[in-house]
Amino acid sequence: MLKLDFHPAGRHFLQIPGPSPVPDRILRAMSYPTIDHRGPEFGALGLKVLDGIKKIFKTTQPVVIYPASGTGAWEAALSNTLSPGDTVLMYETGHFATLWKKMAENLGLKPEFLSLPGIEGWRRGVQPEMIEKRLRDDAQHAIKAVCVVHNETSTGVTSDIAAVRRAIDAAGHPALLLVDTISGLASADYRHDEWGVDVTVSGSQKGLMLPPGISFNAVSQKAIEASRHAKLPRAFWDWKEIIEMNKQGYWPYTPNTNLLYGLAEALDMILGEGLDNVFARHNRLAAACRSAVTAWGLEIQCADPEVYSPVLTGVMTPEGVDADSVRKLIYEHFDMSLGTGLGKAKGRMFRIGHLGDCNDLTLMAALTGCEMGLKLAGIPLQESGVAAAMDYLTEHVAKPELKVAA
Ligand code: PLP
């Protein structure tokens, strides 16, 4: 039986690719008393988070915030823009792309699933030329939307969203572009407006460093126009009334007040650090992590260095070694949670999350736990990954950003 009162010494290392550890500052902010969601204080909070979150998506257009997990925001993106029987072009980058496609089927859409053969598609990002070719063949414009995942959390592979936009434009196709950056936002560079994305879907529990429970749709004017004619049934997810009430900082229902306190604090932290600094920190930690995996002599799930994820690294275990048994060993001995392999990658890989509130020593501790666990599992390692990562971090020192007020 699970012993919920069991508390090992020290703090747990939550190194899964989301939920990521919630900083104390955010935990404290969320402990403020819950207030009247129709009162004046709430309106100020609502306006603050609705304005601040636009900077994270890099948009001047509305961002809808739902009291729901990312899956809800997936459904909102589809149901606000599409009608029963519509064809949607989706791309299989991994487990989450597959789940989104399943949802499209369940909603009565007709998804077409592009992919590279076998497991190859789970090791590379979206191939924009495949999208362009399919759209060029669609002379009647039966395809109403292209749906892709920006940071595939199941594999540690990103996709070039600007290139997908260029592919749609090159084909001269009017399809909407819907992008899931649930695990990419606030960790990997993302530009909703500049990249011409119509709906961006995201969630709270990854780069934003919040607990699970709120999710987002950033929308374009073209998406709002599409929502006026979209016939998929929707009520709770409908953008119209939410966007209208958001103008004053309110919602048509009871929003997740305490998570919004947390969001306000997260925005202060991220914008205070500066988005470019946040991305640089993630890229540097990800590169250090990869240097450890390479030193161990293990393979990285992402086979294309151009699209390595700054959020997580997928580590493939040697043939015949069950990755979940290594994870279990590490959890039991070192109180650290690593991400499991999902779908087609089950048992073949584990995932190291290095996102959100993560710094050099957090990463080094995580890699130490991995190295000790790999040794305990009897996996022969070429060299010390911990030493390699330390070398990387000391050879690529981050500029101290501490600013002490005079
Ligand atoms: N899409 C991606 C890329 C994800 O990483 C996740 C969750 O990890 C989801 C969708 C589903 O989001 P949620 O579990 O918050 O419903």
mmCIF file of C-alpha atoms in Angstrom, residues 14 16-30 53 56 181-188 202-216 258-275 277-279 281-282 285 311 353-359 362:
data_model
loop_
_atom_site.group_PDB
_atom_site.id
_atom_site.type_symbol
_atom_site.label_atom_id
_atom_site.label_comp_id
_atom_site.label_asym_id
_atom_site.label_seq_id
_atom_site.Cartn_x
_atom_site.Cartn_y
_atom_site.Cartn_z
ATOM 1 C CA LEU A 14 11.333 16.055 -9.552
ATOM 2 C CA ILE A 16 10.342 14.734 -15.049
ATOM 3 C CA PRO A 17 9.560 17.030 -17.999
ATOM 4 C CA GLY A 18 6.605 18.526 -16.220
ATOM 5 C CA PRO A 19 5.130 19.089 -13.778
ATOM 6 C CA SER A 20 8.363 20.861 -12.935
ATOM 7 C CA PRO A 21 9.340 21.937 -9.401
ATOM 8 C CA VAL A 22 7.316 24.903 -8.153
ATOM 9 C CA PRO A 23 9.579 27.643 -6.680
ATOM 10 C CA ASP A 24 8.899 28.755 -3.094
ATOM 11 C CA ARG A 25 8.035 32.263 -4.323
ATOM 12 C CA ILE A 26 5.188 30.838 -6.369
ATOM 13 C CA LEU A 27 4.024 28.491 -3.606
ATOM 14 C CA ARG A 28 3.845 31.447 -1.236
ATOM 15 C CA ALA A 29 1.971 33.592 -3.748
ATOM 16 C CA MET A 30 -0.596 30.823 -4.176
ATOM 17 C CA ILE A 53 1.010 36.096 -20.504
ATOM 18 C CA ILE A 56 5.404 34.989 -22.977
ATOM 19 C CA THR A 181 3.742 24.158 -27.028
ATOM 20 C CA ILE A 182 2.501 22.792 -23.722
ATOM 21 C CA SER A 183 6.033 21.848 -22.712
ATOM 22 C CA GLY A 184 7.908 24.414 -24.794
ATOM 23 C CA LEU A 185 6.467 27.700 -23.542
ATOM 24 C CA ALA A 186 8.787 29.803 -21.371
ATOM 25 C CA SER A 187 11.647 27.350 -21.919
ATOM 26 C CA ALA A 188 12.126 27.288 -25.685
ATOM 27 C CA SER A 202 0.004 25.581 -23.634
ATOM 28 C CA GLY A 203 -0.141 24.615 -19.980
ATOM 29 C CA SER A 204 0.979 25.801 -16.565
ATOM 30 C CA GLN A 205 3.037 22.917 -15.194
ATOM 31 C CA LYS A 206 6.164 23.099 -17.350
ATOM 32 C CA GLY A 207 8.205 26.219 -18.163
ATOM 33 C CA LEU A 208 5.812 28.445 -16.221
ATOM 34 C CA MET A 209 6.772 26.555 -13.036
ATOM 35 C CA LEU A 210 3.186 26.344 -11.731
ATOM 36 C CA PRO A 211 1.298 23.286 -10.560
ATOM 37 C CA PRO A 212 -0.938 21.638 -13.172
ATOM 38 C CA GLY A 213 -4.370 23.200 -13.497
ATOM 39 C CA ILE A 214 -4.381 26.077 -15.947
ATOM 40 C CA SER A 215 -3.934 26.006 -19.696
ATOM 41 C CA PHE A 216 -3.988 28.431 -22.578
ATOM 42 C CA ASN A 258 -4.931 30.816 -6.460
ATOM 43 C CA LEU A 259 -3.247 29.463 -9.578
ATOM 44 C CA LEU A 260 -3.653 32.930 -11.098
ATOM 45 C CA TYR A 261 -1.796 34.401 -8.077
ATOM 46 C CA GLY A 262 0.915 31.874 -8.913
ATOM 47 C CA LEU A 263 0.838 32.870 -12.576
ATOM 48 C CA ALA A 264 1.270 36.545 -11.679
ATOM 49 C CA GLU A 265 4.350 35.622 -9.626
ATOM 50 C CA ALA A 266 5.720 33.350 -12.373
ATOM 51 C CA LEU A 267 5.358 36.161 -14.900
ATOM 52 C CA ASP A 268 7.305 38.504 -12.603
ATOM 53 C CA MET A 269 10.046 35.895 -12.246
ATOM 54 C CA ILE A 270 10.319 35.020 -15.945
ATOM 55 C CA LEU A 271 10.029 38.562 -17.288
ATOM 56 C CA GLY A 272 12.373 39.745 -14.511
ATOM 57 C CA GLU A 273 15.022 37.244 -15.637
ATOM 58 C CA GLY A 274 14.281 38.164 -19.257
ATOM 59 C CA LEU A 275 12.908 35.668 -21.768
ATOM 60 C CA ASN A 277 18.083 34.736 -20.522
ATOM 61 C CA VAL A 278 15.531 32.045 -19.656
ATOM 62 C CA PHE A 279 15.998 30.423 -23.083
ATOM 63 C CA ARG A 281 19.740 29.032 -19.406
ATOM 64 C CA HIS A 282 17.635 26.160 -20.731
ATOM 65 C CA LEU A 285 21.634 23.109 -19.175
ATOM 66 C CA VAL A 311 13.365 21.184 -21.970
ATOM 67 C CA GLY A 353 13.662 17.093 -17.346
ATOM 68 C CA HIS A 354 15.797 20.268 -17.082
ATOM 69 C CA LEU A 355 13.118 22.895 -17.302
ATOM 70 C CA GLY A 356 11.672 25.714 -15.273
ATOM 71 C CA ASP A 357 13.278 26.403 -11.909
ATOM 72 C CA CYS A 358 16.482 24.507 -12.742
ATOM 73 C CA ASN A 359 20.078 25.650 -12.279
ATOM 74 C CA THR A 362 19.989 21.026 -9.763
#
